[in-house]
């Protein structure tokens, strides 16, 4: 049902010779300057200006205008993936979460802006067509195209190899360095044979080869995305590169503060893991 236009607007349009049904920013601005309408009238007109279908409707609402949220999410997720203490099944689910984020995030952030059904119904043929639209970040650890490459590696391994191969891939960390993974050829092009691009991953690491996850599971993944975006930075795994970096001037953190930071980061990681685990189908 179409809501009637405010009488004040239609009267003004009649006087000014402006088509009442053609509502744009220029006409509304003139209307506001000349008539000074009530907030209710202005809200009714603004509602007509707003697009009927929001950009990236499945992306967490609080981060749709946050231009860096997808890259920040990928960086935080990658930090957990790269931590040697991360369980290999959780690592697989994290890679799937980052791929789902690429499907759902606004195009302005490097994502594809799909709704929930579009993500769940994604098939290899469409992924091949849309893949060139996925964004690229300067840092490989924050790069949407690299996150896509890594999950397609998992899907391809699951389609063409054994569960042992998937497990080995789950244990493997990304190589450190400045090169982008997505610039390399796909290591497992068998992802083209997959029936679903967002399958369930059960607690033993078995990946469903025949259907996508349940919509409620995708909702859980989106909840995990929001949680990771809103929480503290995960704890990075110690490495030679971190040790070699020169120490800059910084505020000294007490042992108690450091313990609190580590505790909060560990709690966040545990909550994300619990969310991703809870809704995956048991085998």
CSV table of N, CA and C in Angstrom, one decimal, residues 253-262:
chain,number,residue,atom,x,y,z
A,253,UNK,N,52.1,-0.2,30.4
A,253,UNK,CA,50.9,-0.9,30.9
A,253,UNK,C,51.3,-1.7,32.1
A,254,UNK,N,50.6,-1.6,33.1
A,254,UNK,CA,50.9,-2.4,34.3
A,254,UNK,C,50.5,-3.9,34.1
A,255,UNK,N,51.1,-4.7,34.9
A,255,UNK,CA,50.8,-6.1,34.8
A,255,UNK,C,49.3,-6.4,34.9
A,256,UNK,N,48.6,-5.7,35.8
A,256,UNK,CA,47.2,-5.9,36.1
A,256,UNK,C,46.4,-5.5,34.8
A,257,UNK,N,46.8,-4.3,34.2
A,257,UNK,CA,46.1,-3.9,33.0
A,257,UNK,C,46.3,-4.9,31.8
A,258,UNK,N,47.6,-5.4,31.7
A,258,UNK,CA,47.8,-6.4,30.7
A,258,UNK,C,47.0,-7.6,30.9
A,259,UNK,N,46.9,-8.1,32.1
A,259,UNK,CA,46.1,-9.3,32.4
A,259,UNK,C,44.6,-9.0,32.0
A,260,UNK,N,44.1,-7.8,32.3
A,260,UNK,CA,42.7,-7.5,31.9
A,260,UNK,C,42.5,-7.5,30.4
A,261,UNK,N,43.5,-6.9,29.7
A,261,UNK,CA,43.4,-6.9,28.2
A,261,UNK,C,43.4,-8.3,27.7
A,262,UNK,N,44.3,-9.1,28.1
A,262,UNK,CA,44.4,-10.5,27.6
A,262,UNK,C,43.1,-11.3,28.0
